[in-house]
GROMACS .gro file of C-alpha atoms in nm:
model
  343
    1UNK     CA    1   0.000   0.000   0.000
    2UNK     CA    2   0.119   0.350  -0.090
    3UNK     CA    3   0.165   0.586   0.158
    4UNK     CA    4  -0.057   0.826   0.034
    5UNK     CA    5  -0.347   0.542   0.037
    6UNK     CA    6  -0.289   0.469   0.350
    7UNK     CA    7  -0.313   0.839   0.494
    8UNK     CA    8  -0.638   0.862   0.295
    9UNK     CA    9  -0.742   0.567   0.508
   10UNK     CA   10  -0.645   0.697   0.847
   11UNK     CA   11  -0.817   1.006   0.768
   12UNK     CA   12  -1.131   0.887   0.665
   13UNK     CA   13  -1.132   0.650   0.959
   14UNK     CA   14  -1.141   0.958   1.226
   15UNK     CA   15  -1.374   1.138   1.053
   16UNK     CA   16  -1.694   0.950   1.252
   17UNK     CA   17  -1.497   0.987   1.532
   18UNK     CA   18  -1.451   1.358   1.462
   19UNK     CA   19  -1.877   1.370   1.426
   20UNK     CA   20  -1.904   1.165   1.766
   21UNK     CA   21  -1.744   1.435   1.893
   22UNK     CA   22  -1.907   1.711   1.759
   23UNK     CA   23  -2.235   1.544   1.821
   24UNK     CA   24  -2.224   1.576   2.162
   25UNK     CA   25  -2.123   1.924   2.170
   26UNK     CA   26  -1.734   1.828   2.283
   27UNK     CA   27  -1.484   2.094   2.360
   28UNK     CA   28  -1.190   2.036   2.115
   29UNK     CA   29  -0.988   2.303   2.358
   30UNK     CA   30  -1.006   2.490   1.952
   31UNK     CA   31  -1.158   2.789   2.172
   32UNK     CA   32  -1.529   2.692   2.000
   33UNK     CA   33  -1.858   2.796   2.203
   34UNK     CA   34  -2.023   2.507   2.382
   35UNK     CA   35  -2.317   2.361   2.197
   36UNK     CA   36  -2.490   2.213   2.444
   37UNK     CA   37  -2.757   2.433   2.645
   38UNK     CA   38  -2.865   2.306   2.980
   39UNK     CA   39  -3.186   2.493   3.116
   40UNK     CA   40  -3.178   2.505   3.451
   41UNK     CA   41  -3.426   2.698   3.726
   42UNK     CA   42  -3.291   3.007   3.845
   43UNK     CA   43  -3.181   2.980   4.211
   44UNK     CA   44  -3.295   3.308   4.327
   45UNK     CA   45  -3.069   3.474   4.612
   46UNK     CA   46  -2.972   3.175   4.804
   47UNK     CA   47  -2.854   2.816   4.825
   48UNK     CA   48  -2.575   2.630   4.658
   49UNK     CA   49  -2.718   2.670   4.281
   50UNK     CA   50  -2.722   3.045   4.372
   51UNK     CA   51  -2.391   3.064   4.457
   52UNK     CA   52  -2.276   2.825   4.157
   53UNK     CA   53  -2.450   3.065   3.904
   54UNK     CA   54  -2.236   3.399   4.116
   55UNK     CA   55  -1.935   3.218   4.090
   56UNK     CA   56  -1.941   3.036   3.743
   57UNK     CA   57  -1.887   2.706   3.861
   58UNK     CA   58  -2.150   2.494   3.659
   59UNK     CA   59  -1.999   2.642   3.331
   60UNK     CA   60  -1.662   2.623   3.396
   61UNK     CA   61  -1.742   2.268   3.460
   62UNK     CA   62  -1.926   2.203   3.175
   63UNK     CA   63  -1.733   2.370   2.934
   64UNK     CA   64  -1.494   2.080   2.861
   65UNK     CA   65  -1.826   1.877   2.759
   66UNK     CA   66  -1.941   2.115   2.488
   67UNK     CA   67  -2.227   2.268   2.719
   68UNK     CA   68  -2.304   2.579   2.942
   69UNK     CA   69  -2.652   2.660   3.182
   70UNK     CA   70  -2.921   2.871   3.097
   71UNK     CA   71  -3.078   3.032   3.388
   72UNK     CA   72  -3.459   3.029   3.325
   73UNK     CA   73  -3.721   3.228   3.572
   74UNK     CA   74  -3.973   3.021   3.707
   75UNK     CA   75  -4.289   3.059   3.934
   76UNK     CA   76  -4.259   2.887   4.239
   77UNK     CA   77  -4.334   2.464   4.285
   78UNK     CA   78  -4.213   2.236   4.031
   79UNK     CA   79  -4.563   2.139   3.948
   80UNK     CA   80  -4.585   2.523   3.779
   81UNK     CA   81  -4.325   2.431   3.563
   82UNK     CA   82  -4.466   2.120   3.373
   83UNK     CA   83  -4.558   2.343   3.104
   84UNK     CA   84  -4.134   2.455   3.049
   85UNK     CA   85  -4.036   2.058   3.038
   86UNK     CA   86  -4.262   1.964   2.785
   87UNK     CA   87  -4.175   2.247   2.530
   88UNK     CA   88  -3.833   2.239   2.618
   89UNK     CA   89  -3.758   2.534   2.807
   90UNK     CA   90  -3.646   2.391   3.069
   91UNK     CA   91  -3.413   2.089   3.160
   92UNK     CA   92  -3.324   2.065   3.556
   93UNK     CA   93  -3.492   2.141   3.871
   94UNK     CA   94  -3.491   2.097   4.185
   95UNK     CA   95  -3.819   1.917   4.305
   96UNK     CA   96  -4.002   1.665   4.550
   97UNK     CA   97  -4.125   1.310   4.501
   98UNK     CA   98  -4.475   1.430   4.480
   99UNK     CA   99  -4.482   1.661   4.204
  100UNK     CA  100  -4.287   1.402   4.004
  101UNK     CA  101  -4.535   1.100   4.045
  102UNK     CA  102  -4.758   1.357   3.945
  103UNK     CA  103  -4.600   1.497   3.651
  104UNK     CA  104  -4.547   1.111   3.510
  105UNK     CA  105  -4.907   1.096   3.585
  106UNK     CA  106  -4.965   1.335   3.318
  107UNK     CA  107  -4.653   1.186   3.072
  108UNK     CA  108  -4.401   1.443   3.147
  109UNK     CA  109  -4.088   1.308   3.008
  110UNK     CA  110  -3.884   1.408   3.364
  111UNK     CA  111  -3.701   1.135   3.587
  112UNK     CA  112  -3.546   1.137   3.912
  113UNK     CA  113  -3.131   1.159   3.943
  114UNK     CA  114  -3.085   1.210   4.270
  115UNK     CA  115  -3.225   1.249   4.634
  116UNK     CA  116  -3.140   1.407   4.952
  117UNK     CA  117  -3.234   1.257   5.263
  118UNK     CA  118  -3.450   1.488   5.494
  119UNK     CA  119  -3.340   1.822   5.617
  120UNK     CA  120  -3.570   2.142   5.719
  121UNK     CA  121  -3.906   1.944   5.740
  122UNK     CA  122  -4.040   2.235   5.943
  123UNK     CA  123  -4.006   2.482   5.656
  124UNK     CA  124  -4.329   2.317   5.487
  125UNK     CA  125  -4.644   2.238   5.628
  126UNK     CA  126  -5.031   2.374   5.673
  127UNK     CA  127  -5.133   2.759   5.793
  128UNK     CA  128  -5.448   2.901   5.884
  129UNK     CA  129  -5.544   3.243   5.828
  130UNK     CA  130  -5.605   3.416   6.187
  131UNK     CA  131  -5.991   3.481   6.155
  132UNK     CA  132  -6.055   3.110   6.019
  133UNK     CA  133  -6.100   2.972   6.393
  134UNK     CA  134  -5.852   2.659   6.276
  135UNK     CA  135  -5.602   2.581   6.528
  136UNK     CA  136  -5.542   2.205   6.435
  137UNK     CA  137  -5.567   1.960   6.165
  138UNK     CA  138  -5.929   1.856   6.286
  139UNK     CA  139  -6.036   2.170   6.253
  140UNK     CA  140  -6.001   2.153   5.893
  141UNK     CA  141  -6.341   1.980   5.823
  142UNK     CA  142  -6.571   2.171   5.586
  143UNK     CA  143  -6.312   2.427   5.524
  144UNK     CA  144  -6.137   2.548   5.179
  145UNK     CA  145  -5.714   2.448   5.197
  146UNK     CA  146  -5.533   2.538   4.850
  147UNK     CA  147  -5.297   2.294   4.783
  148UNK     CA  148  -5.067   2.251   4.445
  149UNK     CA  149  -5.228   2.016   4.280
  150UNK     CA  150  -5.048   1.612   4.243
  151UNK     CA  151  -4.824   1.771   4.415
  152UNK     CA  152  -4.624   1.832   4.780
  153UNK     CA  153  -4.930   2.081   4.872
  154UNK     CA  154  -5.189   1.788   4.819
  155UNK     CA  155  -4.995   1.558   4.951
  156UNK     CA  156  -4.936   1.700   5.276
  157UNK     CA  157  -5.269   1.799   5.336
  158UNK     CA  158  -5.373   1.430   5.262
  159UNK     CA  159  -5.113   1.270   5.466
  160UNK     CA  160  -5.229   1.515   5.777
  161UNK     CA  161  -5.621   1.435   5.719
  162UNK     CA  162  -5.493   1.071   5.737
  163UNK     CA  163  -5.317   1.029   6.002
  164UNK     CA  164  -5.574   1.230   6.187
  165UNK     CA  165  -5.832   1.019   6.076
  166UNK     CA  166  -6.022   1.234   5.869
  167UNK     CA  167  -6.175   1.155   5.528
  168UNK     CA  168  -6.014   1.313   5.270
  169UNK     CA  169  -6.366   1.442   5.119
  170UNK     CA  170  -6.427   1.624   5.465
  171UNK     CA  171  -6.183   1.920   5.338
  172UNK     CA  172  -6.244   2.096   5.014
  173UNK     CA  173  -5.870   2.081   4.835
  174UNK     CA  174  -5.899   2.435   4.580
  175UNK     CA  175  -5.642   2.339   4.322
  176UNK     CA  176  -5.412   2.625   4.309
  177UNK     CA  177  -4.983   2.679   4.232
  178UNK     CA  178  -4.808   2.887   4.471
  179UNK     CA  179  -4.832   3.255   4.311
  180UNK     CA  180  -5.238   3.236   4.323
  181UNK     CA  181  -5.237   3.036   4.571
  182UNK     CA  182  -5.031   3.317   4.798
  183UNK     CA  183  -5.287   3.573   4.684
  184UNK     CA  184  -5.626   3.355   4.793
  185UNK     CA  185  -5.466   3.317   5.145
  186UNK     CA  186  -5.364   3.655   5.184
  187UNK     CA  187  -5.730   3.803   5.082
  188UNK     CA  188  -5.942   3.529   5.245
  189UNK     CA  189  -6.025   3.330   4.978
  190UNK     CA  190  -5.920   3.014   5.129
  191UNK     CA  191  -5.911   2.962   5.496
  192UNK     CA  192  -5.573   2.741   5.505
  193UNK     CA  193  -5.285   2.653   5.263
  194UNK     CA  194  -5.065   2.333   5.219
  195UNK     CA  195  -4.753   2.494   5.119
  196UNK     CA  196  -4.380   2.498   5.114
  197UNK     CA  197  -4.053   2.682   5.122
  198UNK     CA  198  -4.006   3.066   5.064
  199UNK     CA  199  -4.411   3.123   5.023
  200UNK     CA  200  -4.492   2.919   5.337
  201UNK     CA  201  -4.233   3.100   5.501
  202UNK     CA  202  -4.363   3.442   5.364
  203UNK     CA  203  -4.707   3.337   5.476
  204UNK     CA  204  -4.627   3.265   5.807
  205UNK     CA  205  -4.376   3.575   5.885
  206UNK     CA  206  -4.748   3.771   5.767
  207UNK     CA  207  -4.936   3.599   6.047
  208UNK     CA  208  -5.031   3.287   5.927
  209UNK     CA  209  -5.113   2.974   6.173
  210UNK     CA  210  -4.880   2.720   6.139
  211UNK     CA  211  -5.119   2.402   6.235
  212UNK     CA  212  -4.902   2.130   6.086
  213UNK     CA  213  -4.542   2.015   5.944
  214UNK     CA  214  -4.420   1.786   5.717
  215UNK     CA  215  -4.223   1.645   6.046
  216UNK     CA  216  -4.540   1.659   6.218
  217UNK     CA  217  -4.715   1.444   5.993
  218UNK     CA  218  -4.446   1.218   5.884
  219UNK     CA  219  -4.417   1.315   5.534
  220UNK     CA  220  -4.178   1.123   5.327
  221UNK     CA  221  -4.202   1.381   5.027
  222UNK     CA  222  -3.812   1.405   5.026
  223UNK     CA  223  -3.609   1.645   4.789
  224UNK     CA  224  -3.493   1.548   4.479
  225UNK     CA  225  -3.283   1.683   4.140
  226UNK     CA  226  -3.507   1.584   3.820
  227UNK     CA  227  -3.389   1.619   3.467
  228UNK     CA  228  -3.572   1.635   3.149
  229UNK     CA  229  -3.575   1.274   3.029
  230UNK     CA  230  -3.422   1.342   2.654
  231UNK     CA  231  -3.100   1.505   2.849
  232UNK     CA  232  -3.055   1.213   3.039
  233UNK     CA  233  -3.047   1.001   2.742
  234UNK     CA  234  -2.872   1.210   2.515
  235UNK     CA  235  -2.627   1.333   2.745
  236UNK     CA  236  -2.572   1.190   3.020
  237UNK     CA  237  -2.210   1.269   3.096
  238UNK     CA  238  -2.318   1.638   3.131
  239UNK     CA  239  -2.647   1.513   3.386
  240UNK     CA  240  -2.340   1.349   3.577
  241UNK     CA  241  -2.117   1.671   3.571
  242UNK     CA  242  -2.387   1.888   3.720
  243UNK     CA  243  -2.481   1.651   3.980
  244UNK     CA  244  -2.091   1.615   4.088
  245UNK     CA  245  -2.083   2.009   4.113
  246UNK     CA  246  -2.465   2.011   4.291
  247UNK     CA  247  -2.309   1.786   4.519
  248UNK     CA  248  -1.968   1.997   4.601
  249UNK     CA  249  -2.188   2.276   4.650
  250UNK     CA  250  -2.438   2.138   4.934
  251UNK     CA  251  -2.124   1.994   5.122
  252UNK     CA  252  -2.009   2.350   5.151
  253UNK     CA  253  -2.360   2.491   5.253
  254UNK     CA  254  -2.378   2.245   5.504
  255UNK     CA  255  -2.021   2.355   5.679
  256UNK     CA  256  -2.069   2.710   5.626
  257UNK     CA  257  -2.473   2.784   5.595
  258UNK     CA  258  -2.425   3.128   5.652
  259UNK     CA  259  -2.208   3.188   5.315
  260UNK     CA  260  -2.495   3.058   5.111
  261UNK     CA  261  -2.776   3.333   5.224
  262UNK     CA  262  -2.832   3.693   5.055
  263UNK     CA  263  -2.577   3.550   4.778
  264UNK     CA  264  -2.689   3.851   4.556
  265UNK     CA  265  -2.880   4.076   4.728
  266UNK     CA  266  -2.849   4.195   5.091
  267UNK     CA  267  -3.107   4.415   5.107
  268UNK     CA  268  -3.423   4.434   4.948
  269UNK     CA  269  -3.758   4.199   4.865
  270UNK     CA  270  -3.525   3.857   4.782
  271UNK     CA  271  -3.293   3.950   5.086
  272UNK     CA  272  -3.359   3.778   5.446
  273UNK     CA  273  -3.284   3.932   5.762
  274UNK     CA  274  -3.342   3.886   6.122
  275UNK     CA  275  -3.499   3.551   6.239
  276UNK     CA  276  -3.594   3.440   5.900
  277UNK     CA  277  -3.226   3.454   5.778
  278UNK     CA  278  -3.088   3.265   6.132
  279UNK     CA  279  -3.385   3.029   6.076
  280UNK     CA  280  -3.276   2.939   5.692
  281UNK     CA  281  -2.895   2.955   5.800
  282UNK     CA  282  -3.035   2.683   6.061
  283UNK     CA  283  -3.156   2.479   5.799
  284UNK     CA  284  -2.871   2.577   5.568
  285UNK     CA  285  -2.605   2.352   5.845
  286UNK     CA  286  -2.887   2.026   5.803
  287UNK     CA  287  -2.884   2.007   5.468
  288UNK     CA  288  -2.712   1.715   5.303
  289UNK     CA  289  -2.569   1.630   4.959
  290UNK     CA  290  -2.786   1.483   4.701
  291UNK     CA  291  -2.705   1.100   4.592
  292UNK     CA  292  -2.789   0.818   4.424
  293UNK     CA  293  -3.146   0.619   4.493
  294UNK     CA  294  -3.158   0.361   4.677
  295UNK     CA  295  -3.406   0.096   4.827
  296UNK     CA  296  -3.485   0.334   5.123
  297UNK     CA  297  -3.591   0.628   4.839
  298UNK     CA  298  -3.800   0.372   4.677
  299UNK     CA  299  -3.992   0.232   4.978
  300UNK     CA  300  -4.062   0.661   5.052
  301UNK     CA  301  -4.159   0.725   4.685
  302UNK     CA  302  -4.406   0.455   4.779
  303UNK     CA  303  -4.587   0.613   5.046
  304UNK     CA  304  -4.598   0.918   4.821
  305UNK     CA  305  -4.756   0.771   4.527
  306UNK     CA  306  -5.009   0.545   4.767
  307UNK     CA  307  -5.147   0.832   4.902
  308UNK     CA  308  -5.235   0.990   4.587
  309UNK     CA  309  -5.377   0.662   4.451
  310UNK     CA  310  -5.587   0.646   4.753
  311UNK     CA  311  -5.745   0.933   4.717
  312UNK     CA  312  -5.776   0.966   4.375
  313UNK     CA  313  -5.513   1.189   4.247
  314UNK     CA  314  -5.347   0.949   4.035
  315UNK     CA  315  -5.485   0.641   3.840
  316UNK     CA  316  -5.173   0.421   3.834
  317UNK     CA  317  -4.943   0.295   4.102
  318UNK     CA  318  -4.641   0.441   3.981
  319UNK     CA  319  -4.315   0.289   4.046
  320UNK     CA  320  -3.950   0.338   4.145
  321UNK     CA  321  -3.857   0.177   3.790
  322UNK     CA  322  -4.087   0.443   3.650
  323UNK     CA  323  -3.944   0.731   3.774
  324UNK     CA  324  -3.551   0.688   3.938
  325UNK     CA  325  -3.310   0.742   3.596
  326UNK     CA  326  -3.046   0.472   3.610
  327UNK     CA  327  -2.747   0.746   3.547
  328UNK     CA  328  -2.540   0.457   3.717
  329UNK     CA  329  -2.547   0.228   3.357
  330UNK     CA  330  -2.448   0.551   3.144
  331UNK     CA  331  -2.178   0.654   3.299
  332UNK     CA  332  -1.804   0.552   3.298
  333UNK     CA  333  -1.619   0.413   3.600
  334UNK     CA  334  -1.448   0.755   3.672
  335UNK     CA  335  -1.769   0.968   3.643
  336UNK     CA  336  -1.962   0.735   3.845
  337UNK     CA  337  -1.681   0.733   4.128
  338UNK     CA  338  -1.694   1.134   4.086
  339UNK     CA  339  -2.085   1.114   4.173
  340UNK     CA  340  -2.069   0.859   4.425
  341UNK     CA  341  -1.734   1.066   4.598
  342UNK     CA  342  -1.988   1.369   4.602
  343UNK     CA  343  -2.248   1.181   4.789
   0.00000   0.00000   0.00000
């Protein structure tokens, strides 16, 4: 063979290779911009996605893989955001169980990556509005309680009635996301909310009646990171990236909670203060770093999903296999001791 046949045949042999590459939005160091866009929630003024965006770290991470994050406003509660997955405005988010069983419920193409075990289970619950007379659970009966619907609103508020031992069909549930949700509490529309984070927070610094907890009532709605399905199949090197930085991140909240408040703002309507900020610097120090599922996850995702089949939120028992994405059998051995090292 001539030596100018076989360069001809070396050269045509990395040109797939050289497509691979570019396929999935690689970083040939040539000074190219990445290719990949991941759309992920912005993280407001605090927490360790907040303080990844401030820094740069998710794109400086990402860069070698061809791909940089999009920071996309949301309204508040996963559940809101259905919408943004299926028309592909949005990729990752932060979430609970619930509002995942129910988004499959509905064929949302989103699956679990990763869960955190329980931290800051006082930071969601049920309030009353002051004139409503409701003091406890019980007194619930034959009032109105907005909850998010299929999601960590309803299932609170049916996990409460339950273990109090009251029929579900007692309470009227007004299907509502956070924003209007905030508004019909605030004007008297409804006489309680099921609610969570930053708005339940809000709503009880304003003088709401905090009558239950999720550690109150046992909830096992525990965090989780979810990712547009298609990502995870198409790319889930990147999916494994983020989650290694996600992880980094919390492990630093957790020793220094106090670095990870006011991260943009110190003053002003996203800015805490006072015994709101010492209360989320609190929770801040509990929180730990998101992993894997396990067995445990699944047997909690089960409790979730039973009590919306119970009671008639969902028609299908959904399952563990259903919703936990097996990043574990995409990945390489180095980025799946990288993950596993974060957790």
């Amino acid at each position: 063979m001539s030596r100018r046949r076989a360069l001809m045949r070396i050269a045509l042999a990395i040109v797939p290779i050289a497509a691979l590459v570019a396929g999935c939005g690689s970083d040939s160091g040539g000074g190219d911009k990445p290719s990949i866009v991941l759309k992920v929630v912005d993280p407001g003024n605090e927490g360790p996605i907040a303080i990844g965006k401030r820094d740069g770290t998710f794109d400086a991470a990402l860069a070698p893989l061809g791909a940089k994050i999009e920071w996309v406003n949301t309204t508040p509660g996963f559940s809101s955001m259905l919408k943004l997955f299926n028309t592909k405005e949005l990729d990752v988010s932060g979430a609970a169980f619930s509002p995942v069983v129910g988004a499959l419920s509905k064929d949302v193409g989103v699956r679990i990556v990763a869960v955190q075990d329980p931290a800051g289970k006082d930071q969601s619950g049920i309030i009353a509005s002051p004139g409503s007379g409701i003091r406890s659970v019980a007194d619930l009966v034959g009032k109105r309680v907005a909850v998010n619907p299929a999601a960590k609103g309803e299932y609170i508020l049916l996990k409460a009635l339950a273990q109090a031992g009251i029929p579900a069909d007692k309470v009227t549930r007004v299907p509502l996301q956070q924003k209007d949700a905030a508004s019909a509490f605030a004007t008297g529309k409804v006489d309680a909310w099921a609610s969570f984070l930053i708005p339940y927070q809000e709503a009880k610094a304003n003088g709401g009646i905090e009558i239950a907890t999720e550690q109150s009532i046992g909830s096992k709605d525990n965090s989780v990171v979810v990712f547009r399905t298609e990502v995870l199949d198409k790319h889930p090197a990147i999916a494994a990236k983020y989650l290694e930085v996600l992880q980094g991140l919390t492990a630093k909240q957790h020793a220094a909670p106090a670095d990870f408040e006011n991260v943009f703002e110190t003053t002003g309507p996203r800015a805490l203060s006072g015994a709101r900020l010492s209360d989320a610097i609190r929770v801040g120090g509990e929180v730990t770093v998101p992993r894997l599922p396990s067995a445990t996850d699944a047997t909690d995702l089960a409790d979730v999903v039973n009590v919306f089949f119970d009671n008639g939120v969902i028609t299908r028992r959904i399952t563990a296999a259903d919703i936990f994405y097996d990043l574990k059998s995409k990945l390489n051995q180095d980025q799946l001791t990288a993950i596993k090292a974060g957790s």
